[in-house]
mmCIF file of C-alpha atoms in Angstrom:
data_model
loop_
_atom_site.group_PDB
_atom_site.id
_atom_site.type_symbol
_atom_site.label_atom_id
_atom_site.label_comp_id
_atom_site.label_asym_id
_atom_site.label_seq_id
_atom_site.Cartn_x
_atom_site.Cartn_y
_atom_site.Cartn_z
ATOM 1 C CA MET A 1 -62.112 -88.841 -8.173
ATOM 2 C CA SER A 2 -65.414 -86.507 -8.343
ATOM 3 C CA SER A 3 -65.030 -82.895 -9.746
ATOM 4 C CA MET A 4 -66.588 -80.184 -7.681
ATOM 5 C CA THR A 5 -69.523 -78.850 -8.411
ATOM 6 C CA LYS A 6 -70.234 -75.165 -9.684
ATOM 7 C CA ARG A 7 -71.623 -74.375 -6.597
ATOM 8 C CA GLN A 8 -68.522 -75.588 -4.389
ATOM 9 C CA LYS A 9 -66.254 -73.634 -6.863
ATOM 10 C CA GLU A 10 -68.031 -70.577 -6.186
ATOM 11 C CA ILE A 11 -68.023 -70.896 -2.280
ATOM 12 C CA ALA A 12 -64.202 -71.502 -2.702
ATOM 13 C CA LEU A 13 -63.359 -68.346 -4.392
ATOM 14 C CA ILE A 14 -65.825 -66.567 -2.052
ATOM 15 C CA ALA A 15 -63.649 -67.889 1.010
ATOM 16 C CA LEU A 16 -60.331 -67.030 -1.016
ATOM 17 C CA ALA A 17 -61.325 -63.704 -1.709
ATOM 18 C CA VAL A 18 -62.332 -63.184 1.951
ATOM 19 C CA VAL A 19 -59.183 -64.389 3.234
ATOM 20 C CA PHE A 20 -57.206 -61.994 0.853
ATOM 21 C CA LEU A 21 -59.394 -59.163 1.767
ATOM 22 C CA LEU A 22 -58.550 -59.811 5.595
ATOM 23 C CA ALA A 23 -54.658 -60.039 4.873
ATOM 24 C CA LEU A 24 -55.078 -57.151 3.025
ATOM 25 C CA ALA A 25 -57.053 -55.508 5.847
ATOM 26 C CA ALA A 26 -54.063 -56.429 8.242
ATOM 27 C CA TYR A 27 -51.434 -55.075 6.235
ATOM 28 C CA SER A 28 -52.919 -51.865 5.721
ATOM 29 C CA TYR A 29 -53.279 -51.431 9.402
ATOM 30 C CA PHE A 30 -50.230 -52.653 10.873
ATOM 31 C CA SER A 31 -47.865 -50.708 7.992
ATOM 32 C CA VAL A 32 -50.000 -47.617 7.458
ATOM 33 C CA TYR A 33 -52.623 -46.897 10.366
ATOM 34 C CA ALA A 34 -50.950 -47.820 13.102
ATOM 35 C CA PRO A 35 -47.761 -45.767 12.567
ATOM 36 C CA ALA A 36 -50.014 -42.820 11.125
ATOM 37 C CA LYS A 37 -51.951 -43.132 14.469
ATOM 38 C CA ALA A 38 -49.158 -43.287 16.568
ATOM 39 C CA ALA A 39 -46.963 -40.251 15.050
ATOM 40 C CA ARG A 40 -50.343 -38.403 15.743
ATOM 41 C CA LEU A 41 -50.531 -38.924 19.243
ATOM 42 C CA GLN A 42 -46.821 -38.150 19.415
ATOM 43 C CA ALA A 43 -47.317 -34.832 17.897
ATOM 44 C CA GLU A 44 -50.219 -33.821 19.639
ATOM 45 C CA GLN A 45 -48.249 -34.590 22.599
ATOM 46 C CA THR A 46 -45.369 -32.381 21.432
ATOM 47 C CA LEU A 47 -47.952 -29.858 20.355
ATOM 48 C CA SER A 48 -49.121 -29.913 24.309
ATOM 49 C CA SER A 49 -45.804 -29.502 25.965
ATOM 50 C CA GLU A 50 -45.025 -26.597 23.475
ATOM 51 C CA ARG A 51 -48.050 -24.835 24.471
ATOM 52 C CA ASP A 52 -47.271 -25.347 27.994
ATOM 53 C CA VAL A 53 -43.801 -23.841 27.533
ATOM 54 C CA LEU A 54 -44.986 -20.895 25.644
ATOM 55 C CA MET A 55 -47.541 -20.359 28.348
ATOM 56 C CA ALA A 56 -44.883 -20.386 30.958
ATOM 57 C CA LEU A 57 -42.873 -18.026 29.058
ATOM 58 C CA GLN A 58 -45.557 -15.598 28.357
ATOM 59 C CA THR A 59 -46.371 -15.392 32.198
ATOM 60 C CA GLN A 60 -42.626 -14.678 32.747
ATOM 61 C CA LEU A 61 -42.556 -12.113 30.228
ATOM 62 C CA LYS A 62 -45.377 -10.298 31.672
ATOM 63 C CA GLU A 63 -43.828 -10.473 35.259
ATOM 64 C CA VAL A 64 -40.421 -8.973 33.785
ATOM 65 C CA PRO A 65 -40.678 -5.295 34.254
ATOM 66 C CA GLU A 66 -40.257 -2.883 30.811
ATOM 67 C CA GLY A 67 -36.606 -1.749 30.186
ATOM 68 C CA GLU A 68 -35.498 1.032 28.870
ATOM 69 C CA LYS A 69 -34.286 1.353 25.102
ATOM 70 C CA ILE A 70 -30.627 1.667 24.663
ATOM 71 C CA SER A 71 -29.629 4.286 22.091
ATOM 72 C CA THR A 72 -27.319 3.433 19.219
ATOM 73 C CA SER A 73 -24.955 6.237 20.496
ATOM 74 C CA GLU A 74 -24.652 4.098 23.991
ATOM 75 C CA LEU A 75 -23.839 0.996 21.881
ATOM 76 C CA GLN A 76 -21.169 2.563 19.915
ATOM 77 C CA GLN A 77 -19.450 3.109 23.267
ATOM 78 C CA LYS A 78 -18.838 -0.758 23.169
ATOM 79 C CA VAL A 79 -18.561 -1.541 19.269
ATOM 80 C CA SER A 80 -18.198 1.948 17.050
ATOM 81 C CA VAL A 81 -18.415 2.049 13.544
ATOM 82 C CA GLU A 82 -15.153 3.593 13.022
ATOM 83 C CA PRO A 83 -11.921 2.785 14.550
ATOM 84 C CA LEU A 84 -11.847 5.644 16.981
ATOM 85 C CA SER A 85 -8.056 5.239 17.679
ATOM 86 C CA GLU A 86 -7.729 8.394 19.310
ATOM 87 C CA LEU A 87 -9.856 7.650 22.011
ATOM 88 C CA ILE A 88 -7.743 4.466 22.762
ATOM 89 C CA ILE A 89 -4.679 6.881 22.638
ATOM 90 C CA LEU A 90 -6.405 9.038 25.396
ATOM 91 C CA GLN A 91 -7.002 6.249 27.305
ATOM 92 C CA ILE A 92 -3.610 4.986 27.497
ATOM 93 C CA GLU A 93 -2.213 8.280 28.329
ATOM 94 C CA GLN A 94 -4.510 8.279 31.437
ATOM 95 C CA ALA A 95 -3.451 4.960 32.362
ATOM 96 C CA GLU A 96 -0.101 6.337 32.030
ATOM 97 C CA LEU A 97 -0.530 9.172 34.484
ATOM 98 C CA ILE A 98 -2.420 6.949 37.090
ATOM 99 C CA SER A 99 0.101 3.925 37.101
ATOM 100 C CA ASN A 100 2.853 6.249 37.109
ATOM 101 C CA SER A 101 4.340 4.316 34.211
ATOM 102 C CA LEU A 102 6.326 5.873 30.952
ATOM 103 C CA VAL A 103 4.731 5.110 27.496
ATOM 104 C CA LYS A 104 7.836 4.360 25.206
ATOM 105 C CA ASP A 105 6.057 3.231 22.212
ATOM 106 C CA ILE A 106 2.497 2.769 20.566
ATOM 107 C CA ALA A 107 1.664 0.795 17.498
ATOM 108 C CA ILE A 108 -1.958 0.739 16.330
ATOM 109 C CA ALA A 109 -3.324 -1.491 13.434
ATOM 110 C CA GLU A 110 -6.555 -2.692 12.136
ATOM 111 C CA ALA A 111 -7.579 -6.100 10.764
ATOM 112 C CA PRO A 112 -10.342 -8.485 10.001
ATOM 113 C CA VAL A 113 -11.487 -10.444 12.911
ATOM 114 C CA VAL A 114 -11.425 -14.089 11.989
ATOM 115 C CA LEU A 115 -13.998 -16.213 14.313
ATOM 116 C CA PRO A 116 -13.144 -20.101 14.818
ATOM 117 C CA VAL A 117 -17.092 -20.553 14.132
ATOM 118 C CA PRO A 118 -18.699 -17.912 11.511
ATOM 119 C CA VAL A 119 -21.473 -15.911 13.505
ATOM 120 C CA GLU A 120 -24.241 -14.507 11.188
ATOM 121 C CA GLY A 121 -24.101 -10.710 10.936
ATOM 122 C CA LEU A 122 -20.274 -10.508 12.320
ATOM 123 C CA GLU A 123 -19.126 -11.179 9.051
ATOM 124 C CA ASN A 124 -17.524 -7.701 8.827
ATOM 125 C CA LEU A 125 -16.155 -7.257 12.314
ATOM 126 C CA GLN A 126 -12.782 -5.643 12.554
ATOM 127 C CA ALA A 127 -10.127 -5.073 15.459
ATOM 128 C CA VAL A 128 -8.239 -2.389 16.432
ATOM 129 C CA GLN A 129 -5.185 -3.952 17.391
ATOM 130 C CA THR A 130 -3.003 -2.167 19.961
ATOM 131 C CA THR A 131 0.639 -2.604 21.397
ATOM 132 C CA VAL A 132 2.018 -0.498 23.940
ATOM 133 C CA ALA A 133 5.462 -0.396 25.439
ATOM 134 C CA ILE A 134 5.735 1.044 28.852
ATOM 135 C CA GLU A 135 8.250 1.283 31.794
ATOM 136 C CA VAL A 136 7.022 1.054 35.275
ATOM 137 C CA PRO A 137 8.949 1.389 38.654
ATOM 138 C CA ASP A 138 7.369 -2.003 39.928
ATOM 139 C CA TYR A 139 4.806 -4.836 39.101
ATOM 140 C CA ASN A 140 1.690 -3.005 40.947
ATOM 141 C CA SER A 141 2.168 -0.138 38.427
ATOM 142 C CA ILE A 142 1.498 -2.809 35.719
ATOM 143 C CA THR A 143 -1.837 -4.266 37.299
ATOM 144 C CA THR A 144 -2.950 -0.706 37.609
ATOM 145 C CA PHE A 145 -2.084 0.080 34.103
ATOM 146 C CA ILE A 146 -4.219 -2.750 32.726
ATOM 147 C CA LYS A 147 -7.035 -1.954 34.942
ATOM 148 C CA GLU A 148 -7.175 1.369 33.445
ATOM 149 C CA ILE A 149 -7.256 0.060 29.831
ATOM 150 C CA GLU A 150 -10.003 -2.343 30.902
ATOM 151 C CA ALA A 151 -11.862 0.291 32.078
ATOM 152 C CA MET A 152 -12.786 1.581 28.489
ATOM 153 C CA GLU A 153 -16.275 1.185 27.763
ATOM 154 C CA ARG A 154 -15.419 -0.509 24.628
ATOM 155 C CA ILE A 155 -15.736 -4.207 24.382
ATOM 156 C CA MET A 156 -11.589 -5.110 24.398
ATOM 157 C CA ILE A 157 -9.564 -8.098 24.798
ATOM 158 C CA VAL A 158 -6.056 -8.224 26.631
ATOM 159 C CA ASP A 159 -4.205 -10.581 24.004
ATOM 160 C CA SER A 160 -0.751 -10.722 25.691
ATOM 161 C CA ILE A 161 1.201 -9.209 28.717
ATOM 162 C CA ASP A 162 5.069 -9.543 28.236
ATOM 163 C CA PHE A 163 7.789 -8.235 31.063
ATOM 164 C CA GLY A 164 11.110 -9.116 32.161
ATOM 165 C CA ALA A 165 12.120 -9.706 35.706
ATOM 166 C CA ASN A 166 14.360 -7.244 37.401
ATOM 167 C CA LYS A 167 17.617 -8.147 38.607
ATOM 168 C CA GLU A 168 17.749 -8.891 42.534
ATOM 169 C CA VAL A 169 18.343 -6.337 44.988
ATOM 170 C CA THR A 170 21.248 -7.049 46.892
ATOM 171 C CA ALA A 171 22.157 -3.838 48.916
ATOM 172 C CA ALA A 172 19.830 -1.120 50.260
ATOM 173 C CA ASP A 173 21.248 1.852 48.307
ATOM 174 C CA GLN A 174 21.059 -0.101 45.367
ATOM 175 C CA GLU A 175 18.905 1.712 42.755
ATOM 176 C CA ARG A 176 15.735 -0.175 41.242
ATOM 177 C CA GLU A 177 15.717 -0.692 37.645
ATOM 178 C CA LEU A 178 12.021 -0.127 35.570
ATOM 179 C CA VAL A 179 10.326 -3.100 34.567
ATOM 180 C CA GLU A 180 9.664 -2.859 30.567
ATOM 181 C CA VAL A 181 6.440 -4.040 29.752
ATOM 182 C CA THR A 182 4.326 -4.765 26.559
ATOM 183 C CA VAL A 183 0.656 -4.902 26.813
ATOM 184 C CA ALA A 184 -1.183 -6.087 23.472
ATOM 185 C CA PHE A 185 -4.981 -5.555 23.165
ATOM 186 C CA SER A 186 -7.656 -5.478 21.042
ATOM 187 C CA ALA A 187 -11.085 -3.182 20.742
ATOM 188 C CA TYR A 188 -13.740 -3.443 17.717
ATOM 189 C CA PHE A 189 -15.581 -1.905 15.186
ATOM 190 C CA ARG A 190 -18.035 -2.035 12.530
ATOM 191 C CA PRO A 191 -17.398 -0.330 9.546
ATOM 192 C CA ASP A 192 -20.361 -1.779 7.477
ATOM 193 C CA LEU A 193 -22.566 0.101 9.712
ATOM 194 C CA ILE A 194 -22.596 3.267 7.880
ATOM 195 C CA ALA A 195 -25.998 4.464 8.545
ATOM 196 C CA LEU A 196 -24.850 4.835 12.586
ATOM 197 C CA ALA A 197 -22.100 7.355 11.520
ATOM 198 C CA ASP A 198 -24.096 10.122 12.782
ATOM 199 C CA THR A 199 -24.565 8.878 16.381
ATOM 200 C CA LEU A 200 -20.454 8.041 16.347
ATOM 201 C CA PRO A 201 -19.355 9.229 20.149
ATOM 202 C CA LYS A 202 -17.543 12.402 19.981
ATOM 203 C CA VAL A 203 -14.002 12.796 21.250
ATOM 204 C CA ASP A 204 -13.613 14.864 24.348
ATOM 205 C CA ALA A 205 -10.553 16.660 23.302
ATOM 206 C CA PRO A 206 -9.591 20.307 22.974
ATOM 207 C CA ALA A 207 -8.911 21.997 19.672
ATOM 208 C CA PRO A 208 -5.498 22.128 18.590
ATOM 209 C CA ALA A 209 -3.949 25.348 19.617
ATOM 210 C CA ARG A 210 -2.631 26.948 16.167
ATOM 211 C CA LYS A 211 -0.517 23.475 15.673
ATOM 212 C CA SER A 212 0.300 22.411 12.424
ATOM 213 C CA ASN A 213 0.534 18.723 11.079
ATOM 214 C CA PRO A 214 4.124 17.966 9.880
ATOM 215 C CA LEU A 215 2.713 15.302 7.425
ATOM 216 C CA PRO A 216 2.921 15.590 3.713
ATOM 217 C CA GLN A 217 -0.719 16.789 3.497
ATOM 218 C CA ASN A 218 0.183 19.763 5.408
ATOM 219 C CA ASP A 219 4.017 20.729 5.322
ATOM 220 C CA GLY A 220 3.848 23.439 8.273
ATOM 221 C CA THR A 221 4.029 26.690 5.900
ATOM 222 C CA LYS A 222 0.243 27.614 6.428
ATOM 223 C CA PHE A 223 0.705 29.327 9.765
ATOM 224 C CA ALA A 224 4.094 30.340 9.132
ATOM 225 C CA ASP A 225 2.755 32.322 5.938
ATOM 226 C CA GLN A 226 0.045 33.665 8.028
ATOM 227 C CA GLU A 227 2.287 35.102 10.911
ATOM 228 C CA GLU A 228 4.876 36.372 8.328
ATOM 229 C CA ILE A 229 1.837 38.468 6.972
ATOM 230 C CA GLU A 230 0.358 39.458 9.978
ATOM 231 C CA GLU A 231 3.761 40.552 11.751
ATOM 232 C CA ALA A 232 4.771 42.555 8.351
ATOM 233 C CA PRO A 233 3.162 45.691 9.365
ATOM 234 C CA SER A 234 4.527 45.582 12.663
ATOM 235 C CA ASN A 235 8.127 45.054 11.501
ATOM 236 C CA GLU A 236 7.503 47.993 8.993
ATOM 237 C CA ALA A 237 6.950 50.032 12.038
ATOM 238 C CA GLU A 238 9.957 49.235 14.051
ATOM 239 C CA VAL A 239 12.315 50.098 11.306
ATOM 240 C CA ASP A 240 14.335 53.343 12.060
ATOM 241 C CA VAL A 241 14.355 55.730 9.090
ATOM 242 C CA ASP A 242 17.425 57.900 8.873
ATOM 243 C CA VAL A 243 16.067 60.960 7.183
ATOM 244 C CA ASN A 244 19.644 62.071 6.340
ATOM 245 C CA VAL A 245 20.825 59.162 4.322
ATOM 246 C CA ASN A 246 21.497 60.006 0.693
ATOM 247 C CA VAL A 247 20.291 57.653 -1.755
ATOM 248 C CA LYS A 248 22.495 57.712 -4.893
ATOM 249 C CA ASP A 249 20.577 55.014 -6.771
ATOM 250 C CA ASP A 250 18.672 51.798 -6.661
ATOM 251 C CA ALA A 251 22.017 49.574 -6.465
ATOM 252 C CA SER A 252 23.155 51.421 -3.256
ATOM 253 C CA ALA A 253 19.694 51.438 -1.893
ATOM 254 C CA SER A 254 19.574 47.600 -2.159
ATOM 255 C CA LYS A 255 22.732 47.284 -0.656
ATOM 256 C CA ALA A 256 21.894 49.501 2.546
ATOM 257 C CA ALA A 257 18.819 47.606 3.166
ATOM 258 C CA THR A 258 20.879 44.413 2.964
ATOM 259 C CA GLU A 259 23.189 45.642 5.425
ATOM 260 C CA THR A 260 20.159 46.349 7.839
ATOM 261 C CA VAL A 261 18.836 42.720 7.916
ATOM 262 C CA ASN A 262 19.096 40.343 10.489
ATOM 263 C CA PRO A 263 21.939 38.096 9.349
ATOM 264 C CA ASN A 264 20.073 35.260 10.752
ATOM 265 C CA VAL A 265 17.529 35.324 7.974
ATOM 266 C CA ALA A 266 18.323 33.154 5.097
ATOM 267 C CA GLY A 267 18.358 34.799 1.702
ATOM 268 C CA ILE A 268 21.321 37.426 2.352
ATOM 269 C CA ASN A 269 24.666 37.682 1.209
ATOM 270 C CA THR A 270 25.933 36.436 4.422
ATOM 271 C CA THR A 271 26.071 32.552 5.087
ATOM 272 C CA PRO A 272 24.735 31.973 8.727
ATOM 273 C CA LYS A 273 25.254 29.210 11.223
ATOM 274 C CA HIS A 274 22.630 27.082 13.161
ATOM 275 C CA LYS A 275 23.635 24.810 16.304
ATOM 276 C CA VAL A 276 21.220 22.264 16.774
ATOM 277 C CA ILE A 277 19.698 21.788 20.004
ATOM 278 C CA LYS A 278 17.368 19.640 21.557
ATOM 279 C CA GLY A 279 14.178 19.281 19.707
ATOM 280 C CA ASP A 280 15.373 20.414 16.294
ATOM 281 C CA THR A 281 14.958 18.742 13.391
ATOM 282 C CA LEU A 282 15.857 19.262 9.742
ATOM 283 C CA PHE A 283 12.071 20.037 8.829
ATOM 284 C CA SER A 284 11.786 22.374 11.590
ATOM 285 C CA ILE A 285 15.288 24.251 10.712
ATOM 286 C CA ALA A 286 14.033 24.537 7.293
ATOM 287 C CA ILE A 287 10.644 26.227 8.371
ATOM 288 C CA LYS A 288 12.730 28.555 10.562
ATOM 289 C CA TYR A 289 15.059 29.813 7.856
ATOM 290 C CA TYR A 290 12.781 29.487 4.719
ATOM 291 C CA ASN A 291 9.073 29.082 5.816
ATOM 292 C CA THR A 292 9.339 25.789 3.444
ATOM 293 C CA LYS A 293 10.071 22.318 3.636
ATOM 294 C CA ASP A 294 12.071 23.066 0.235
ATOM 295 C CA GLY A 295 14.962 24.381 2.579
ATOM 296 C CA MET A 296 15.741 20.563 3.702
ATOM 297 C CA ALA A 297 17.294 19.643 0.581
ATOM 298 C CA TRP A 298 19.383 23.289 0.466
ATOM 299 C CA ILE A 299 20.471 22.365 3.779
ATOM 300 C CA GLN A 300 21.423 18.942 2.972
ATOM 301 C CA ARG A 301 23.397 20.164 -0.218
ATOM 302 C CA ALA A 302 25.029 22.851 1.723
ATOM 303 C CA ASN A 303 26.321 20.602 4.306
ATOM 304 C CA ASN A 304 27.077 17.016 2.422
ATOM 305 C CA MET A 305 24.136 15.307 4.449
ATOM 306 C CA ARG A 306 23.470 11.994 3.324
ATOM 307 C CA ASP A 307 20.017 11.913 5.171
ATOM 308 C CA ALA A 308 17.823 13.852 7.087
ATOM 309 C CA LYS A 309 19.346 13.206 10.640
ATOM 310 C CA VAL A 310 20.817 15.977 12.729
ATOM 311 C CA MET A 311 22.572 15.590 16.051
ATOM 312 C CA ILE A 312 22.532 17.825 18.997
ATOM 313 C CA GLY A 313 25.740 20.333 19.046
ATOM 314 C CA GLN A 314 25.883 19.830 15.246
ATOM 315 C CA THR A 315 26.513 23.286 13.202
ATOM 316 C CA LEU A 316 24.809 23.685 10.050
ATOM 317 C CA THR A 317 25.486 26.085 7.324
ATOM 318 C CA ILE A 318 22.598 27.683 6.301
ATOM 319 C CA PRO A 319 22.453 28.590 2.782
ATOM 320 C CA LYS A 320 21.223 31.428 0.631
ATOM 321 C CA ARG A 321 17.953 30.930 -0.751
ATOM 322 C CA PRO A 322 18.366 29.553 -4.446
#
């Protein structure tokens, strides 16, 4: 077997190198260049499509008339930064009047809104959950009441409507029973938007006509004390002074003054009685006789009362102020 010459070996190596280079070029083309070219073509097509969409949107935007800007106060008519429960109560009263219904009870509570799918920007959304119990003469009044509630500018959702059926009317002279209905709905507010508090909608309601709040922050004696001070000069002017009375000493003068005092006023030697009438409460009775809520405890002790409940027609002993 003859061995290959040096020149033949060189030619064989050159041929192998060419084959290797051709294989490498083919691999590079199909594995790198061809996919990159296809991706570039796809990107160009996508860019062209998006450019066409952008031009179409810009054309539509130019054709849309410029709208007026909405103020934050108008937006707060729909979702306020505070609960504004008083506006809800005013709307309920309006619905009560228009629907010829009678509101028996109103319950208002605040709770965070839990969305089934979290939405960015609504993490602090709160709900004013209102439940109203009413009595209506017929089912049409229910519809009218709900329509008036839904007429609120605030965004609200009726959660539930519960009512029962009346007894069947079997006689012409049978009196119709009232329908008891419970309506639950929710309105919304954003307490986190503190910066918009200045644009909060104002409540269109008259100022209280010298009415006192019976809650603990105001025990009802403020205006009573003012009236006592204002009426003091007039009471002194109405006192009839008998110039012929002989005053012997301070004790006799004090006794005479005590005898001229109205027996219905607490703090004298007599023990007046009070008959409870409609609208009376232990608080109002204490204010009437003592001008202070402390009188509630005095009346309870004098009448052996276990609680502050009073009944119409009940006669209470009004003790002397301690």
